[in-house]
């Protein structure tokens, strides 16, 4: 039990906090529900509507990083703040959080997506293939899927031309919009139907090489043909690079890294250089002479020495040699494939062996196996970090150790990339927000805010 003086102090602080929270509850705290349009192109000025509550005294906008600036206010009302933002030509392509600052506080953030293509708005009616809205290659369409709505867009393609298409919907963070993306041939036959691409965090994307010249149609809908006025999307169509994975899935910053892009048949292997940044999970934006991808791929920033898979490595005896601490990168390239790696270990070394796959946008549901020098199994792990695998092992003897990776259901394919990192075990604590969603906490400069962990 606390001493009386401390109990009194704790009670006093509880009373002060209760009064403070009550005052906050009574204050006209601003809130942000939506942004329209949900994005814009680099190098342009965009008129944007910020829709929410208690925005009548809006002053300007706050941004997490350079590249977008508040230019001028157009109109202000209690439930809407309309203004013009300037997006620099060098702005990072991808999603950016934006806050509205009012005289009485700061709103929660909403996502604004920056692209590099020509921006157009959906034009109704476009509810069937015959009435499809005509768009050009290299276009981003800002649209909305209402109840049982299907939006159709027509594109002219030459035989052999590449069509890359990607939808940003659930990643915009506004509503749980499970978008479906389809492609129809000049004869009306359905060629592709995609509604969950792992690299796009369940938003759909595809790459198609035209088999004939003609008018192709792209359709966007809700996966179960639902929808509502909040189901906004950004449809990107063009010849831009759109790999669905990459190998290796990590590397050191400020060092040339040779990568193979997976899932885009027109994209050849190339070299990337990561900017100086802390180690952890970052991203890489695919680029080629046809432009930039509409969104980046997740990528591990790590200085661990790497070993890239060398086939055949389907058994422990054929294992690709690496080292630990170190990283091992490969692809479960076909159903039933199993990849093995080997390293020389010393007795009592302790490692945390982690598979990075689904968290980096790979469809792989990994199973990790670690065997000792005598072939005995030290660990076999399926789901440990979501669908990804993690094992902590202490080596029982000097010798050659092997690590195996496979898919839980025996699946495989050209985009089933993964990265295994074997790093020294460390102790520590990790705090996460109690609610199962990304946190949006506005903390005024030189002030404080409370959050439950």
Coordinates of C-alpha atoms in Angstrom, one line a residue:
X1 CA 0.0 0.0 0.0
X2 CA 1.2 3.5 -0.8
X3 CA 2.0 5.8 2.2
X4 CA -0.7 8.3 3.0
X5 CA 1.1 11.3 1.5
X6 CA 1.5 9.4 -1.8
X7 CA -2.1 8.3 -1.8
X8 CA -3.2 11.9 -1.3
X9 CA -0.9 13.0 -4.2
X10 CA -2.2 10.2 -6.5
X11 CA -5.8 11.2 -5.7
X12 CA -5.0 14.8 -6.4
X13 CA -3.5 14.0 -9.8
X14 CA -6.4 11.7 -10.6
X15 CA -8.8 14.6 -9.9
X16 CA -6.7 17.0 -12.0
X17 CA -6.7 14.6 -14.9
X18 CA -10.4 14.0 -14.6
X19 CA -11.1 17.7 -14.8
X20 CA -8.7 18.1 -17.7
X21 CA -10.3 15.3 -19.7
X22 CA -13.8 16.7 -18.9
X23 CA -12.6 20.1 -20.2
X24 CA -11.3 18.5 -23.4
X25 CA -14.5 16.7 -23.9
X26 CA -16.5 20.0 -23.7
X27 CA -14.1 21.8 -26.0
X28 CA -14.8 22.1 -29.7
X29 CA -12.1 19.7 -30.8
X30 CA -11.7 19.7 -34.6
X31 CA -12.0 16.4 -36.4
X32 CA -11.2 15.3 -40.0
X33 CA -13.4 12.7 -41.7
X34 CA -12.3 12.9 -45.3
X35 CA -10.2 14.5 -48.0
X36 CA -11.4 15.1 -51.5
X37 CA -9.8 14.3 -53.9
X38 CA -7.8 11.6 -52.1
X39 CA -4.6 12.6 -53.9
X40 CA -2.8 14.7 -56.6
X41 CA 0.1 14.7 -59.0
X42 CA 3.6 15.9 -58.3
X43 CA 4.4 19.3 -59.7
X44 CA 0.8 20.6 -59.5
X45 CA -1.5 22.8 -57.4
X46 CA -4.6 20.9 -56.2
X47 CA -7.8 22.3 -54.7
X48 CA -8.6 20.0 -51.8
X49 CA -11.7 19.8 -49.5
X50 CA -11.0 18.8 -45.9
X51 CA -14.3 17.5 -44.5
X52 CA -15.0 17.1 -40.8
X53 CA -16.3 18.9 -37.7
X54 CA -15.4 22.1 -36.0
X55 CA -13.3 23.4 -38.9
X56 CA -14.7 26.9 -38.9
X57 CA -11.6 28.4 -37.5
X58 CA -9.2 26.4 -39.7
X59 CA -5.8 28.2 -40.2
X60 CA -3.6 25.9 -42.2
X61 CA -2.3 22.4 -42.7
X62 CA 0.4 20.3 -41.1
X63 CA 2.5 17.7 -43.0
X64 CA 4.8 14.9 -41.8
X65 CA 7.5 15.6 -44.4
X66 CA 8.5 18.1 -47.1
X67 CA 7.0 18.0 -50.5
X68 CA 3.5 19.4 -50.0
X69 CA 2.8 22.9 -48.7
X70 CA -0.4 24.9 -47.9
X71 CA -0.8 27.6 -50.5
X72 CA -4.0 29.5 -49.8
X73 CA -7.5 29.1 -48.3
X74 CA -10.5 29.1 -50.6
X75 CA -13.4 28.7 -48.2
X76 CA -14.0 27.8 -44.6
X77 CA -17.1 26.5 -42.9
X78 CA -17.7 24.6 -39.6
X79 CA -17.7 21.2 -41.5
X80 CA -15.3 21.9 -44.3
X81 CA -12.0 23.6 -45.1
X82 CA -11.3 24.1 -48.7
X83 CA -7.8 25.2 -49.8
X84 CA -5.1 24.9 -52.4
X85 CA -2.0 22.8 -51.8
X86 CA 1.2 22.8 -53.9
X87 CA 2.9 19.5 -54.5
X88 CA 6.5 19.9 -55.5
X89 CA 8.0 17.9 -58.5
X90 CA 10.3 16.2 -56.0
X91 CA 7.6 15.1 -53.5
X92 CA 7.9 11.5 -52.5
X93 CA 5.4 9.3 -54.4
X94 CA 3.1 7.5 -52.1
X95 CA 0.8 8.2 -49.1
X96 CA 1.2 11.2 -46.9
X97 CA -0.7 12.1 -43.7
X98 CA -2.1 15.6 -43.4
X99 CA -3.6 17.4 -40.4
X100 CA -5.8 20.5 -40.3
X101 CA -4.7 23.1 -37.8
X102 CA -7.4 25.3 -36.3
X103 CA -7.3 28.1 -33.8
X104 CA -8.6 25.7 -31.2
X105 CA -6.6 22.5 -32.0
X106 CA -5.3 20.0 -34.4
X107 CA -7.4 17.3 -36.2
X108 CA -6.6 13.6 -36.6
X109 CA -4.7 12.8 -39.8
X110 CA -6.1 11.6 -43.1
X111 CA -4.1 10.1 -46.0
X112 CA -3.4 12.1 -49.2
X113 CA -1.8 10.1 -52.0
X114 CA 0.8 11.7 -54.3
X115 CA 1.3 10.3 -57.8
X116 CA 3.2 11.0 -60.9
X117 CA 0.5 10.5 -63.6
X118 CA -2.1 12.8 -65.1
X119 CA -5.0 13.1 -62.7
X120 CA -8.7 12.9 -63.9
X121 CA -12.0 12.6 -62.1
X122 CA -14.5 9.7 -62.7
X123 CA -17.2 10.8 -65.1
X124 CA -20.6 9.2 -64.6
X125 CA -22.4 7.4 -66.2
X126 CA -19.7 4.8 -66.7
X127 CA -21.7 1.8 -65.3
X128 CA -21.3 -0.7 -68.2
X129 CA -18.6 -1.6 -70.7
X130 CA -20.4 0.1 -73.6
X131 CA -20.4 3.4 -71.8
X132 CA -16.9 3.1 -70.3
X133 CA -15.1 6.4 -69.6
X134 CA -12.2 6.7 -72.1
X135 CA -8.9 7.3 -70.4
X136 CA -5.3 7.4 -71.7
X137 CA -2.3 5.3 -70.7
X138 CA -0.6 7.2 -67.9
X139 CA -3.7 8.3 -66.0
X140 CA -4.8 8.3 -62.3
X141 CA -8.6 8.3 -61.9
X142 CA -10.2 9.6 -58.7
X143 CA -13.5 7.8 -58.3
X144 CA -16.1 6.4 -55.9
X145 CA -18.0 3.1 -55.8
X146 CA -21.5 3.6 -54.6
X147 CA -23.9 0.7 -53.7
X148 CA -23.8 -2.1 -56.3
X149 CA -21.8 0.3 -58.5
X150 CA -19.2 -0.8 -61.1
X151 CA -17.1 1.8 -62.8
X152 CA -15.8 1.0 -66.3
X153 CA -12.8 2.6 -68.1
X154 CA -11.7 2.1 -71.7
X155 CA -8.1 2.0 -72.9
X156 CA -6.7 1.6 -76.4
X157 CA -3.7 -0.9 -76.5
X158 CA -1.4 -2.1 -79.3
X159 CA -0.5 -5.8 -79.4
X160 CA 2.5 -6.4 -77.2
X161 CA 1.9 -3.3 -75.1
X162 CA 2.1 -3.5 -71.4
X163 CA -0.8 -2.4 -69.2
X164 CA -0.1 -2.0 -65.5
X165 CA -3.1 -1.2 -63.2
X166 CA -3.3 -0.6 -59.5
X167 CA -6.1 0.6 -57.2
X168 CA -5.5 2.5 -53.9
X169 CA -8.6 2.0 -51.8
X170 CA -8.2 0.3 -48.4
X171 CA -4.7 1.9 -48.2
X172 CA -6.2 5.4 -48.2
X173 CA -7.4 4.6 -44.7
X174 CA -10.9 6.1 -45.0
X175 CA -13.1 3.1 -44.9
X176 CA -12.9 -0.7 -45.2
X177 CA -13.3 -0.8 -49.0
X178 CA -12.4 -4.2 -50.5
X179 CA -11.9 -3.2 -54.1
X180 CA -12.0 -5.6 -57.1
X181 CA -10.2 -4.9 -60.3
X182 CA -11.0 -6.6 -63.7
X183 CA -9.8 -6.5 -67.2
X184 CA -11.8 -7.3 -70.3
X185 CA -10.5 -8.0 -73.8
X186 CA -11.7 -6.1 -77.0
X187 CA -14.2 -9.0 -77.4
X188 CA -15.6 -8.6 -73.9
X189 CA -14.0 -11.6 -72.4
X190 CA -12.8 -11.3 -68.8
X191 CA -9.0 -11.7 -68.8
X192 CA -8.1 -10.8 -65.2
X193 CA -10.0 -10.6 -61.9
X194 CA -8.0 -9.5 -58.9
X195 CA -9.3 -8.3 -55.5
X196 CA -6.4 -8.9 -53.1
X197 CA -2.8 -8.4 -53.9
X198 CA -0.4 -9.0 -51.0
X199 CA 2.1 -6.3 -52.0
X200 CA -0.7 -3.7 -52.1
X201 CA -2.0 -4.6 -48.6
X202 CA -5.1 -6.3 -50.2
X203 CA -5.7 -3.6 -52.8
X204 CA -5.7 -5.1 -56.3
X205 CA -3.1 -4.7 -59.0
X206 CA -2.0 -6.5 -62.1
X207 CA 0.3 -6.4 -65.1
X208 CA -0.9 -7.5 -68.5
X209 CA 0.8 -7.8 -71.9
X210 CA -1.8 -7.2 -74.7
X211 CA -2.3 -10.1 -77.0
X212 CA -4.0 -8.0 -79.7
X213 CA -4.7 -4.4 -80.6
X214 CA -8.0 -3.0 -79.6
X215 CA -10.2 -1.4 -76.9
X216 CA -9.7 -2.9 -73.5
X217 CA -11.9 -2.2 -70.5
X218 CA -10.9 -2.0 -66.8
X219 CA -13.6 -2.3 -64.2
X220 CA -13.5 -1.2 -60.5
X221 CA -16.1 -2.4 -58.0
X222 CA -16.5 -3.6 -54.4
X223 CA -15.5 -7.3 -54.1
X224 CA -19.1 -8.3 -53.0
X225 CA -20.7 -5.6 -55.2
X226 CA -21.5 -3.4 -52.2
X227 CA -20.1 0.1 -51.9
X228 CA -21.2 3.5 -50.5
X229 CA -20.4 7.1 -50.8
X230 CA -17.2 6.6 -48.7
X231 CA -15.7 4.0 -51.0
X232 CA -13.3 6.3 -52.8
X233 CA -10.4 5.0 -54.8
X234 CA -7.5 6.0 -57.0
X235 CA -7.1 3.9 -60.1
X236 CA -3.6 4.1 -61.8
X237 CA -3.3 2.8 -65.3
X238 CA -0.2 3.0 -67.5
X239 CA 3.0 1.4 -68.7
X240 CA 4.8 2.2 -65.4
X241 CA 6.8 -0.5 -63.5
X242 CA 4.5 -2.5 -61.2
X243 CA 6.4 -5.4 -59.6
X244 CA 4.6 -7.3 -57.0
X245 CA 7.7 -8.3 -55.0
X246 CA 11.4 -8.0 -55.1
X247 CA 14.4 -10.2 -54.2
X248 CA 16.5 -9.7 -52.2
X249 CA 14.0 -8.1 -49.8
X250 CA 16.6 -6.1 -47.9
X251 CA 20.1 -4.6 -47.9
X252 CA 22.4 -2.0 -46.5
X253 CA 21.8 1.8 -46.9
X254 CA 24.2 3.8 -49.2
X255 CA 25.4 0.6 -50.8
X256 CA 24.5 -0.6 -54.4
X257 CA 22.1 -3.5 -54.2
X258 CA 21.3 -5.7 -57.2
X259 CA 17.6 -6.6 -57.2
X260 CA 15.3 -8.7 -59.3
X261 CA 11.7 -7.3 -59.6
X262 CA 9.1 -10.0 -59.5
X263 CA 5.6 -10.1 -61.1
X264 CA 6.3 -7.6 -63.9
X265 CA 7.6 -9.4 -67.1
X266 CA 8.8 -6.2 -68.7
X267 CA 11.0 -5.1 -65.8
X268 CA 14.6 -6.3 -65.8
X269 CA 16.9 -6.7 -62.8
X270 CA 18.6 -3.5 -61.7
X271 CA 20.5 -1.7 -59.1
X272 CA 19.1 0.4 -56.2
X273 CA 20.8 2.5 -53.5
X274 CA 19.0 3.1 -50.3
X275 CA 19.3 6.6 -48.7
X276 CA 21.0 6.8 -45.3
X277 CA 18.4 5.8 -42.8
X278 CA 18.0 3.8 -39.6
X279 CA 17.8 0.0 -39.8
X280 CA 14.4 -1.5 -39.8
X281 CA 11.6 -1.8 -42.4
X282 CA 11.6 0.9 -45.0
X283 CA 10.5 1.0 -48.6
X284 CA 11.8 1.2 -52.2
X285 CA 10.0 2.8 -55.1
X286 CA 10.4 0.8 -58.4
X287 CA 11.5 3.0 -61.3
X288 CA 12.3 2.5 -65.0
X289 CA 12.4 4.4 -68.3
X290 CA 8.6 4.1 -68.3
X291 CA 8.1 6.0 -65.1
X292 CA 7.6 5.4 -61.4
X293 CA 5.4 2.8 -59.7
X294 CA 2.3 4.4 -58.0
X295 CA 3.3 3.0 -54.6
X296 CA 6.5 1.6 -53.1
X297 CA 7.4 -2.0 -52.0
X298 CA 8.3 -2.7 -48.4
X299 CA 12.1 -3.4 -48.0
X300 CA 14.3 -4.3 -45.0
X301 CA 17.1 -1.8 -44.2
X302 CA 19.8 -4.0 -42.7
X303 CA 23.5 -4.2 -42.6
X304 CA 23.5 -8.0 -42.0
X305 CA 25.6 -9.8 -44.6
X306 CA 23.4 -11.5 -47.1
X307 CA 23.2 -14.7 -49.0
X308 CA 21.0 -15.0 -52.1
X309 CA 19.4 -18.4 -52.9
X310 CA 21.2 -20.6 -55.3
X311 CA 19.2 -23.5 -56.8
X312 CA 19.1 -26.3 -56.3
X313 CA 18.7 -25.9 -52.5
X314 CA 15.7 -28.2 -51.9
X315 CA 17.4 -30.4 -49.3
X316 CA 19.7 -29.7 -46.3
X317 CA 22.5 -31.3 -48.2
X318 CA 22.1 -28.8 -51.0
X319 CA 21.7 -25.8 -48.8
X320 CA 22.9 -22.4 -50.0
X321 CA 25.8 -21.3 -47.7
X322 CA 25.6 -18.1 -45.7
X323 CA 26.6 -16.9 -42.3
X324 CA 25.0 -15.9 -39.0
X325 CA 24.5 -13.3 -38.0
X326 CA 23.3 -12.8 -41.5
X327 CA 20.4 -12.7 -43.9
X328 CA 19.1 -15.2 -46.5
X329 CA 16.9 -14.2 -49.5
X330 CA 15.0 -16.4 -51.9
X331 CA 11.7 -17.2 -53.6
X332 CA 9.4 -20.2 -53.1
X333 CA 9.0 -20.3 -56.8
X334 CA 6.6 -23.1 -57.3
X335 CA 4.1 -25.2 -55.3
X336 CA 5.9 -27.7 -53.0
X337 CA 9.2 -25.8 -53.2
X338 CA 11.4 -25.9 -50.0
X339 CA 14.5 -23.7 -49.7
X340 CA 17.5 -24.5 -47.4
X341 CA 20.4 -22.4 -46.2
X342 CA 23.4 -23.3 -44.1
X343 CA 25.7 -21.5 -41.7
X344 CA 28.5 -22.4 -39.3
X345 CA 27.7 -21.9 -35.7
X346 CA 29.5 -21.9 -32.4
X347 CA 28.1 -23.5 -29.2
X348 CA 26.0 -21.2 -27.0
X349 CA 25.4 -18.6 -29.7
X350 CA 21.8 -17.4 -29.3
X351 CA 19.9 -16.2 -32.4
X352 CA 16.5 -14.8 -33.2
X353 CA 15.7 -16.3 -36.6
X354 CA 12.8 -14.4 -38.3
X355 CA 11.2 -14.8 -41.7
X356 CA 10.1 -11.6 -43.3
X357 CA 7.5 -12.3 -46.0
X358 CA 3.9 -11.4 -45.5
X359 CA 4.8 -8.2 -43.5
X360 CA 6.9 -7.2 -46.6
X361 CA 4.0 -7.8 -49.0
X362 CA 4.8 -11.4 -50.1
X363 CA 1.9 -13.9 -50.4
X364 CA 4.1 -16.5 -48.7
X365 CA 2.7 -18.1 -45.4
X366 CA 6.0 -19.3 -44.2
X367 CA 7.0 -22.3 -42.1
X368 CA 10.5 -22.0 -40.6
X369 CA 12.7 -25.0 -39.7
X370 CA 16.1 -24.9 -37.9
X371 CA 18.2 -28.1 -37.8
X372 CA 21.4 -28.8 -35.8
X373 CA 24.7 -30.3 -37.0
X374 CA 23.3 -33.8 -36.3
X375 CA 20.2 -33.1 -38.3
X376 CA 18.0 -32.9 -35.2
X377 CA 15.3 -30.3 -35.4
X378 CA 15.9 -27.3 -33.1
X379 CA 12.8 -25.4 -34.1
X380 CA 9.8 -25.6 -36.4
X381 CA 7.5 -22.6 -36.4
X382 CA 4.5 -21.5 -38.5
X383 CA 2.7 -18.3 -37.4
X384 CA 4.6 -16.2 -34.8
X385 CA 4.5 -12.7 -36.1
X386 CA 1.2 -12.7 -38.0
X387 CA 1.6 -15.3 -40.8
X388 CA 5.4 -14.8 -40.6
X389 CA 7.7 -17.2 -38.6
X390 CA 10.1 -16.5 -35.8
X391 CA 12.2 -18.8 -33.6
X392 CA 14.7 -18.2 -30.8
X393 CA 17.5 -20.8 -30.7
X394 CA 20.6 -21.3 -28.7
X395 CA 23.1 -23.5 -30.6
X396 CA 23.9 -26.7 -28.7
X397 CA 27.3 -27.4 -30.3
X398 CA 29.8 -26.2 -32.9
X399 CA 29.0 -27.2 -36.4
X400 CA 26.9 -26.7 -39.6
X401 CA 23.3 -25.6 -39.0
X402 CA 20.6 -25.5 -41.6
X403 CA 17.5 -23.3 -42.1
X404 CA 14.5 -24.4 -44.1
X405 CA 11.6 -22.2 -45.5
X406 CA 8.4 -23.4 -47.2
X407 CA 4.8 -22.3 -47.6
X408 CA 2.3 -23.6 -44.9
X409 CA -0.1 -24.9 -47.6
X410 CA 2.5 -25.9 -50.1
X411 CA 1.8 -23.0 -52.3
X412 CA 4.4 -21.1 -54.4
X413 CA 4.9 -18.8 -57.3
X414 CA 7.1 -16.2 -58.9
X415 CA 6.2 -13.5 -56.3
X416 CA 6.6 -15.7 -53.2
X417 CA 9.7 -13.9 -52.0
X418 CA 11.0 -13.9 -48.4
X419 CA 14.0 -12.9 -46.3
X420 CA 15.3 -14.7 -43.3
X421 CA 17.3 -12.7 -40.8
X422 CA 19.4 -14.5 -38.1
X423 CA 20.4 -11.9 -35.6
X424 CA 21.8 -12.1 -32.1
X425 CA 19.0 -12.5 -29.5
X426 CA 18.4 -9.4 -27.4
X427 CA 16.0 -8.7 -24.6
X428 CA 13.7 -5.7 -24.6
X429 CA 10.1 -4.5 -24.2
X430 CA 7.8 -3.5 -27.0
X431 CA 4.8 -1.2 -26.4
X432 CA 1.9 -1.0 -28.8
X433 CA -1.4 1.0 -28.8
X434 CA -4.2 -1.0 -27.2
X435 CA -6.6 -0.5 -30.1
X436 CA -5.8 -2.6 -33.1
X437 CA -5.3 0.2 -35.6
X438 CA -2.7 2.8 -36.6
X439 CA -2.5 5.5 -34.0
X440 CA -3.4 9.1 -34.8
X441 CA -2.3 11.3 -31.8
X442 CA -1.9 15.0 -32.2
X443 CA 0.6 16.4 -29.7
X444 CA 1.0 20.3 -29.7
X445 CA 4.6 21.5 -29.7
X446 CA 6.1 21.7 -26.2
X447 CA 2.9 20.1 -24.8
X448 CA 1.8 16.5 -24.0
X449 CA -1.0 14.0 -24.7
X450 CA -2.1 10.8 -23.0
X451 CA -2.3 7.4 -24.7
X452 CA -3.2 4.0 -23.3
X453 CA -0.6 1.3 -24.0

